């Protein structure tokens, strides 16, 4: 048993690593989940058989209760709620880290630990844990629309936030230097929790995905810090893997939006820009009907479908899949162009389309589809806006200048499915709507795509 | 279990794991970025081992037991739902021939 | 310095480093497989740190000094020539516009 | 200083990792070498400042002598001798590991270490170290043609080898269990050295590259084992990186030859097959002159050059580069098709061509060039044979069946530069020489390519 525990840690670490390794491709990804699960079981057994652990009742109850809460959550969660779920699970994870840190703190609130390594690490861990917890709750609330998604600002905000941050750090350091001042501890926790809230409320709802990824990376760092404090290498490894993952995803998103971390965190994006599109209403917009679109699609030999956030909002993925099937049956070559930040979280479109049974080989990356677009007969934009906005490429003064886009405007003709001429997440006008080769199909994505698919499969019942 | 002095070994492990994490995550296809998030989420729930120790160890104070209990609960929710949702998502990714 | 009992930490480090090694080497372009061989060769010459300890440590026997001396020599040859040759090879790889 | 040493180990490890990371692409590779060098300097300083180390004179002398031997070796070594150099440097490295192990053994030859972990690790380390040392020397001798490259066999070879292996292991185990039996130690070393020789002499000279990569991986493992014994994590990391590298290169080679490790180590490849090509001499071979080749190349719009071992033997790379330049100047699109095992070690052709100033973007991998070959006007095979042998693809009974090849025979027309109709490394006949669209250019690669290049640049002096 004395040997089992270290080996359990090694085996679990190796399995977690394999898990991420196998995640690289859909064909091995489920094996990756299995590896992760086995690793987790080994880790838990390793923890349970430690000779320090003598009391099992509470642990068992908590685990049963946790499973009872987690299983239905996992089974019932609609795929469109994945971003929110991720946010709330970060809150849970970070809370666990914070609480463990608190318990450890009380265990070590003795003079002999004053200023010791463990105290500093514990304070760091709790700071990250507690702030990530409340920050994730706010992110969840914004995504679930429990609170407005607009950035919240108030006078003196930066100074106030700075003061809270400073107070948190100062109290934390005081506690690390003199851990016996337990009366200060609740203040530390409260400040850290408050700071998490302050950090996220000034950020617009649509920036939440990036925030969530960053919080993911904080949570990972906190877990690693806990590993340092507890002398547990498994936690260090798992935390580092988690931290790396969140960091890279945040990086991918920032790069795909051509923005910096700082701009996301402090930019107040989506705050001011509204109604920019006002003036030049002399430009002509051509609109078309579902029948006309169906006819043109039918006669195309290659079609590129470009889904965006609107497809997720409308939950139109199943209708889109029907459209894909109908066109494929007629011999049309259909591909999907997936922008890295289409929708509201990385990989959002992929999951939705996979849910609707679109084979993953048809989902093509930005870099791979752009060279093909000039040869495409029709590009169908479904609820995407910023990710196909040519001004990112053409207008150096645009708010999204430099953001890589899917160059739908290069296709021979373009259909755009959306409800109105309203702007997308970035709040800016999109010149593609006024191009001579663009036709607008106004309507809800689900209804409109459904009608087109119905037309294509014979105009009849639409059931097939 | 806890250590009061800085142990360079831990830094070693952390650095190696961080490098490895970057290499591994960079190779994940963008196709799978959503399931990746929930998988790493589930893996990070391994903090449950710390929570178990705190809750169950000899001489745990009532406070420690309470904090540990909540921590075990939270971590369990995460790991159970994390792995299950990841698998649910991945099940949906099908190659062409179904 | 030496240890007489198995230390699981070492296994930890070894496993992480091995995984990392595989990930890193797999990404090396076949273009560079020759310099890669000489580079890893040079890196492996870090065994010189062991050789230094043996040769220079207090109370080293004449035998240990002799063995250590040869080991330091061999490792130095490898590391000096390994890095230099790698660099010489790499200097030759030029992109189109020279 | 007590802290410097662990930090030195961490810093050096991180730099070695960065070094390999930057090695992934030519544009960052030299930075990788710098990182490795800095890491090494830090590691050495870390070792020198340890408080155990009190005696510097011998160390300094050995390092100066080592540098004095290493620097000229590095500066004067011709690029064509790289495979041999790699072999001999493995011998040096493995010897160092073995000797350190021996010194450690004598330090621990006391009853209290009997059967301890360190003894087992030391024995394992020395076994690998000493056998890798002599095995590498044999590999060197075969490549340098100091000894015949044919596999050496004698009656009862397997039994004898098995007996030596068994004796080595038994004596090693005895010493681990009772380290005070120092009289057995020289026997252990001698047997391990002998075993290294026995392991490699039955392998043909042309299989040496794979053997060298495997030995590389052994040497890495031995260094890691030394890290376990000395409690030095830097050695564990560096050894694991080295071991992984050797293993993957060996794997790449085996895959590119469609053979297994076992087949390389015990197959006695290149032993029996000779003169297979005998019978069917009624097939027609078309040969051509340098002038004819030059004319046809000049009129081509795309040319693929496929270099092989013969280019290395003839040291023809500079002439090949002249040919490339002359054709490029005439507006011909020239690419080089590089088979993973062309030549005698991984990346062999790339280094030689880079030496001769061919830009690396023109060097194309097997997988990428094969789809382009049917569109190529001319394929020029320069001293390659097995790697372009279509029977690997077409004839399931061929000795190299299943080996991936560069499909030169799919090009519109083919030139083959070699001295005779002799076989290549695998010793088998190559049907490509008899194809209707193939013309042979008999001669030494350097001379022949030189003449063609001269023709192309005006037939005059050839100086330009
Ligand atoms: N994915 C990520 O990880 C991530 C992270 C952070 C930020 N973002 C940001 O999110 C944006 C995503 O771009 P995007 O092109 O996917 O979408 P978008 O720019 O947000 O535009 C979505 C469009 O969908 C339309 N829409 C909404 N509901 C609809 C419905 N029910 N039926 C039909 N259309 C509907 C809207 O137009 P109507 O109102 O006229 O219908 C809107 O213009 C980018 O700016 C990106 O930077 C993404
Ligand atoms: N690269 C590696 O890492 C590696 C490792 C292990 C094994 N191998 C093996 O090595 C072989 C390499 O294939 P390869 O296609 O490069 O070469 P090859 O099959 O060995 O053939 C080389 C050819 O070059 C010709 N040649 C020799 N000297 C010449 C000269 N001075 N001028 C012109 N031609 C000359 C020879 O024909 P003539 O005698 O008629 O001139 C011979 O047919 C493969 O079988 C591979 O499996 C490679």
PDB file of C-alpha atoms in Angstrom, chain D residues 279-442:
ATOM      1  CA  UNK D 279      17.957 -15.202 -66.038  1.00  0.00           C
ATOM      2  CA  UNK D 280      15.906 -12.963 -68.195  1.00  0.00           C
ATOM      3  CA  UNK D 281      18.483 -11.006 -70.157  1.00  0.00           C
ATOM      4  CA  UNK D 282      16.234 -10.820 -73.181  1.00  0.00           C
ATOM      5  CA  UNK D 283      14.721  -7.631 -71.768  1.00  0.00           C
ATOM      6  CA  UNK D 284      15.786  -4.492 -73.558  1.00  0.00           C
ATOM      7  CA  UNK D 285      17.725  -1.745 -71.880  1.00  0.00           C
ATOM      8  CA  UNK D 286      17.797   1.640 -73.594  1.00  0.00           C
ATOM      9  CA  UNK D 287      20.778   3.800 -72.861  1.00  0.00           C
ATOM     10  CA  UNK D 288      21.364   7.427 -73.685  1.00  0.00           C
ATOM     11  CA  UNK D 289      24.117  10.009 -73.633  1.00  0.00           C
ATOM     12  CA  UNK D 290      24.522  13.133 -71.541  1.00  0.00           C
ATOM     13  CA  UNK D 291      23.704  15.276 -74.585  1.00  0.00           C
ATOM     14  CA  UNK D 292      20.452  13.484 -75.221  1.00  0.00           C
ATOM     15  CA  UNK D 293      19.494  13.786 -71.579  1.00  0.00           C
ATOM     16  CA  UNK D 294      20.339  17.474 -71.514  1.00  0.00           C
ATOM     17  CA  UNK D 295      18.184  18.102 -74.555  1.00  0.00           C
ATOM     18  CA  UNK D 296      15.205  16.359 -73.133  1.00  0.00           C
ATOM     19  CA  UNK D 297      15.568  18.062 -69.754  1.00  0.00           C
ATOM     20  CA  UNK D 298      15.794  21.433 -71.376  1.00  0.00           C
ATOM     21  CA  UNK D 299      12.499  20.916 -73.124  1.00  0.00           C
ATOM     22  CA  UNK D 300      10.697  19.651 -70.057  1.00  0.00           C
ATOM     23  CA  UNK D 301       8.519  21.940 -68.013  1.00  0.00           C
ATOM     24  CA  UNK D 302       8.739  19.917 -64.809  1.00  0.00           C
ATOM     25  CA  UNK D 303      11.537  17.655 -63.618  1.00  0.00           C
ATOM     26  CA  UNK D 304      11.772  15.535 -60.492  1.00  0.00           C
ATOM     27  CA  UNK D 305      15.247  14.520 -59.329  1.00  0.00           C
ATOM     28  CA  UNK D 306      15.428  11.402 -57.183  1.00  0.00           C
ATOM     29  CA  UNK D 307      18.777  11.049 -55.447  1.00  0.00           C
ATOM     30  CA  UNK D 308      19.918   7.898 -53.676  1.00  0.00           C
ATOM     31  CA  UNK D 309      22.888   6.273 -52.077  1.00  0.00           C
ATOM     32  CA  UNK D 310      24.882   6.501 -55.309  1.00  0.00           C
ATOM     33  CA  UNK D 311      24.826  10.294 -55.149  1.00  0.00           C
ATOM     34  CA  UNK D 312      26.433  10.109 -51.705  1.00  0.00           C
ATOM     35  CA  UNK D 313      29.031   7.556 -52.815  1.00  0.00           C
ATOM     36  CA  UNK D 314      29.969   9.630 -55.844  1.00  0.00           C
ATOM     37  CA  UNK D 315      29.817  12.867 -53.786  1.00  0.00           C
ATOM     38  CA  UNK D 316      27.811  14.213 -56.674  1.00  0.00           C
ATOM     39  CA  UNK D 317      25.700  16.646 -54.672  1.00  0.00           C
ATOM     40  CA  UNK D 318      27.458  19.765 -55.949  1.00  0.00           C
ATOM     41  CA  UNK D 319      27.066  18.702 -59.548  1.00  0.00           C
ATOM     42  CA  UNK D 320      23.426  17.922 -58.838  1.00  0.00           C
ATOM     43  CA  UNK D 321      23.029  21.404 -57.495  1.00  0.00           C
ATOM     44  CA  UNK D 322      24.577  22.794 -60.679  1.00  0.00           C
ATOM     45  CA  UNK D 323      22.096  20.787 -62.690  1.00  0.00           C
ATOM     46  CA  UNK D 324      19.276  22.185 -60.551  1.00  0.00           C
ATOM     47  CA  UNK D 325      20.504  25.710 -61.057  1.00  0.00           C
ATOM     48  CA  UNK D 326      20.978  25.333 -64.794  1.00  0.00           C
ATOM     49  CA  UNK D 327      17.474  23.923 -65.237  1.00  0.00           C
ATOM     50  CA  UNK D 328      15.888  26.528 -62.982  1.00  0.00           C
ATOM     51  CA  UNK D 329      17.577  29.234 -64.982  1.00  0.00           C
ATOM     52  CA  UNK D 330      15.935  27.837 -68.092  1.00  0.00           C
ATOM     53  CA  UNK D 331      12.535  28.073 -66.450  1.00  0.00           C
ATOM     54  CA  UNK D 332      12.166  24.365 -65.711  1.00  0.00           C
ATOM     55  CA  UNK D 333      10.375  23.545 -62.455  1.00  0.00           C
ATOM     56  CA  UNK D 334      12.720  21.225 -60.562  1.00  0.00           C
ATOM     57  CA  UNK D 335      11.869  19.331 -57.393  1.00  0.00           C
ATOM     58  CA  UNK D 336      13.762  16.739 -55.415  1.00  0.00           C
ATOM     59  CA  UNK D 337      11.971  13.630 -54.226  1.00  0.00           C
ATOM     60  CA  UNK D 338      13.463  12.427 -50.961  1.00  0.00           C
ATOM     61  CA  UNK D 339      12.757   8.906 -49.802  1.00  0.00           C
ATOM     62  CA  UNK D 340      13.025   8.511 -46.006  1.00  0.00           C
ATOM     63  CA  UNK D 341      15.689   5.822 -46.348  1.00  0.00           C
ATOM     64  CA  UNK D 342      17.469   7.034 -49.441  1.00  0.00           C
ATOM     65  CA  UNK D 343      21.182   6.851 -48.750  1.00  0.00           C
ATOM     66  CA  UNK D 344      22.452   5.300 -45.583  1.00  0.00           C
ATOM     67  CA  UNK D 345      20.904   7.264 -42.769  1.00  0.00           C
ATOM     68  CA  UNK D 346      17.757   9.245 -42.087  1.00  0.00           C
ATOM     69  CA  UNK D 347      17.923  12.659 -43.698  1.00  0.00           C
ATOM     70  CA  UNK D 348      21.128  11.744 -45.563  1.00  0.00           C
ATOM     71  CA  UNK D 349      20.078  13.229 -48.918  1.00  0.00           C
ATOM     72  CA  UNK D 350      18.745  16.402 -47.284  1.00  0.00           C
ATOM     73  CA  UNK D 351      22.044  17.173 -45.623  1.00  0.00           C
ATOM     74  CA  UNK D 352      24.055  16.555 -48.766  1.00  0.00           C
ATOM     75  CA  UNK D 353      21.792  18.661 -50.949  1.00  0.00           C
ATOM     76  CA  UNK D 354      21.645  21.410 -48.358  1.00  0.00           C
ATOM     77  CA  UNK D 355      25.442  21.358 -48.316  1.00  0.00           C
ATOM     78  CA  UNK D 356      25.339  21.958 -52.047  1.00  0.00           C
ATOM     79  CA  UNK D 357      22.990  24.946 -51.604  1.00  0.00           C
ATOM     80  CA  UNK D 358      19.748  23.447 -52.841  1.00  0.00           C
ATOM     81  CA  UNK D 359      16.978  25.408 -51.067  1.00  0.00           C
ATOM     82  CA  UNK D 360      15.170  23.159 -48.657  1.00  0.00           C
ATOM     83  CA  UNK D 361      11.724  24.030 -49.979  1.00  0.00           C
ATOM     84  CA  UNK D 362      12.616  22.056 -53.110  1.00  0.00           C
ATOM     85  CA  UNK D 363      13.168  18.851 -51.123  1.00  0.00           C
ATOM     86  CA  UNK D 364       9.859  17.029 -51.127  1.00  0.00           C
ATOM     87  CA  UNK D 365       8.766  14.029 -49.074  1.00  0.00           C
ATOM     88  CA  UNK D 366       7.714  10.700 -50.510  1.00  0.00           C
ATOM     89  CA  UNK D 367       4.052  11.230 -49.653  1.00  0.00           C
ATOM     90  CA  UNK D 368       3.911  14.662 -51.179  1.00  0.00           C
ATOM     91  CA  UNK D 369       5.784  13.972 -54.388  1.00  0.00           C
ATOM     92  CA  UNK D 370       4.088  10.732 -55.448  1.00  0.00           C
ATOM     93  CA  UNK D 371       0.804  12.391 -56.474  1.00  0.00           C
ATOM     94  CA  UNK D 372       2.803  14.841 -58.586  1.00  0.00           C
ATOM     95  CA  UNK D 373       4.941  12.320 -60.437  1.00  0.00           C
ATOM     96  CA  UNK D 374       2.393  11.379 -63.138  1.00  0.00           C
ATOM     97  CA  UNK D 375       2.423  15.035 -64.207  1.00  0.00           C
ATOM     98  CA  UNK D 376       6.222  15.257 -64.272  1.00  0.00           C
ATOM     99  CA  UNK D 377       7.827  15.332 -67.705  1.00  0.00           C
ATOM    100  CA  UNK D 378      11.098  13.766 -66.619  1.00  0.00           C
ATOM    101  CA  UNK D 379      12.230  11.889 -63.525  1.00  0.00           C
ATOM    102  CA  UNK D 380      15.996  11.751 -63.050  1.00  0.00           C
ATOM    103  CA  UNK D 381      17.119   8.939 -60.765  1.00  0.00           C
ATOM    104  CA  UNK D 382      20.621   9.602 -59.502  1.00  0.00           C
ATOM    105  CA  UNK D 383      22.166   6.597 -57.793  1.00  0.00           C
ATOM    106  CA  UNK D 384      18.901   5.461 -56.266  1.00  0.00           C
ATOM    107  CA  UNK D 385      17.729   1.938 -56.745  1.00  0.00           C
ATOM    108  CA  UNK D 386      15.642   0.180 -54.105  1.00  0.00           C
ATOM    109  CA  UNK D 387      13.792   3.337 -53.227  1.00  0.00           C
ATOM    110  CA  UNK D 388      12.407   3.560 -56.776  1.00  0.00           C
ATOM    111  CA  UNK D 389      11.925  -0.160 -57.365  1.00  0.00           C
ATOM    112  CA  UNK D 390       8.360  -0.685 -58.615  1.00  0.00           C
ATOM    113  CA  UNK D 391       8.403  -4.350 -57.655  1.00  0.00           C
ATOM    114  CA  UNK D 392       7.996  -3.250 -54.035  1.00  0.00           C
ATOM    115  CA  UNK D 393       4.593  -2.029 -55.128  1.00  0.00           C
ATOM    116  CA  UNK D 394       3.713  -4.584 -57.857  1.00  0.00           C
ATOM    117  CA  UNK D 395       5.289  -7.886 -56.895  1.00  0.00           C
ATOM    118  CA  UNK D 396       4.069  -9.349 -53.608  1.00  0.00           C
ATOM    119  CA  UNK D 397       6.909 -11.878 -53.700  1.00  0.00           C
ATOM    120  CA  UNK D 398       9.653  -9.307 -53.906  1.00  0.00           C
ATOM    121  CA  UNK D 399      12.111  -9.124 -51.007  1.00  0.00           C
ATOM    122  CA  UNK D 400      11.064  -5.518 -50.523  1.00  0.00           C
ATOM    123  CA  UNK D 401       7.344  -6.006 -51.185  1.00  0.00           C
ATOM    124  CA  UNK D 402       5.291  -3.385 -49.396  1.00  0.00           C
ATOM    125  CA  UNK D 403       8.140  -0.930 -48.963  1.00  0.00           C
ATOM    126  CA  UNK D 404       6.844   2.500 -49.914  1.00  0.00           C
ATOM    127  CA  UNK D 405       8.658   3.769 -53.012  1.00  0.00           C
ATOM    128  CA  UNK D 406       8.976   6.940 -55.006  1.00  0.00           C
ATOM    129  CA  UNK D 407       6.945   6.134 -58.075  1.00  0.00           C
ATOM    130  CA  UNK D 408       9.421   7.372 -60.654  1.00  0.00           C
ATOM    131  CA  UNK D 409       8.010   4.956 -63.219  1.00  0.00           C
ATOM    132  CA  UNK D 410       4.823   7.012 -63.346  1.00  0.00           C
ATOM    133  CA  UNK D 411       6.659  10.014 -64.802  1.00  0.00           C
ATOM    134  CA  UNK D 412       6.369  10.606 -68.553  1.00  0.00           C
ATOM    135  CA  UNK D 413       9.988   9.680 -69.056  1.00  0.00           C
ATOM    136  CA  UNK D 414      12.757   8.476 -66.784  1.00  0.00           C
ATOM    137  CA  UNK D 415      16.531   8.817 -66.752  1.00  0.00           C
ATOM    138  CA  UNK D 416      18.608   6.565 -64.501  1.00  0.00           C
ATOM    139  CA  UNK D 417      22.162   7.496 -63.643  1.00  0.00           C
ATOM    140  CA  UNK D 418      24.262   4.608 -62.325  1.00  0.00           C
ATOM    141  CA  UNK D 419      27.449   2.820 -63.224  1.00  0.00           C
ATOM    142  CA  UNK D 420      26.100  -0.589 -64.221  1.00  0.00           C
ATOM    143  CA  UNK D 421      23.082  -2.843 -64.083  1.00  0.00           C
ATOM    144  CA  UNK D 422      24.101  -3.918 -60.575  1.00  0.00           C
ATOM    145  CA  UNK D 423      21.589  -4.165 -57.790  1.00  0.00           C
ATOM    146  CA  UNK D 424      21.297  -1.796 -54.830  1.00  0.00           C
ATOM    147  CA  UNK D 425      21.363  -2.460 -51.141  1.00  0.00           C
ATOM    148  CA  UNK D 426      18.573  -5.045 -51.160  1.00  0.00           C
ATOM    149  CA  UNK D 427      20.400  -6.956 -53.881  1.00  0.00           C
ATOM    150  CA  UNK D 428      17.403  -7.352 -56.128  1.00  0.00           C
ATOM    151  CA  UNK D 429      16.582  -6.631 -59.729  1.00  0.00           C
ATOM    152  CA  UNK D 430      14.818  -3.389 -60.595  1.00  0.00           C
ATOM    153  CA  UNK D 431      12.218  -3.626 -63.418  1.00  0.00           C
ATOM    154  CA  UNK D 432      12.172   0.144 -63.869  1.00  0.00           C
ATOM    155  CA  UNK D 433      15.403  -0.120 -65.876  1.00  0.00           C
ATOM    156  CA  UNK D 434      13.619  -2.123 -68.577  1.00  0.00           C
ATOM    157  CA  UNK D 435      10.597   0.121 -68.980  1.00  0.00           C
ATOM    158  CA  UNK D 436       9.940   1.606 -72.430  1.00  0.00           C
ATOM    159  CA  UNK D 437      10.056   5.128 -71.032  1.00  0.00           C
ATOM    160  CA  UNK D 438      13.353   4.611 -69.186  1.00  0.00           C
ATOM    161  CA  UNK D 439      16.768   5.561 -70.500  1.00  0.00           C
ATOM    162  CA  UNK D 440      19.937   4.559 -68.671  1.00  0.00           C
ATOM    163  CA  UNK D 441      22.823   6.990 -68.325  1.00  0.00           C
ATOM    164  CA  UNK D 442      25.705   4.715 -67.383  1.00  0.00           C
TER     165      UNK D 442
END
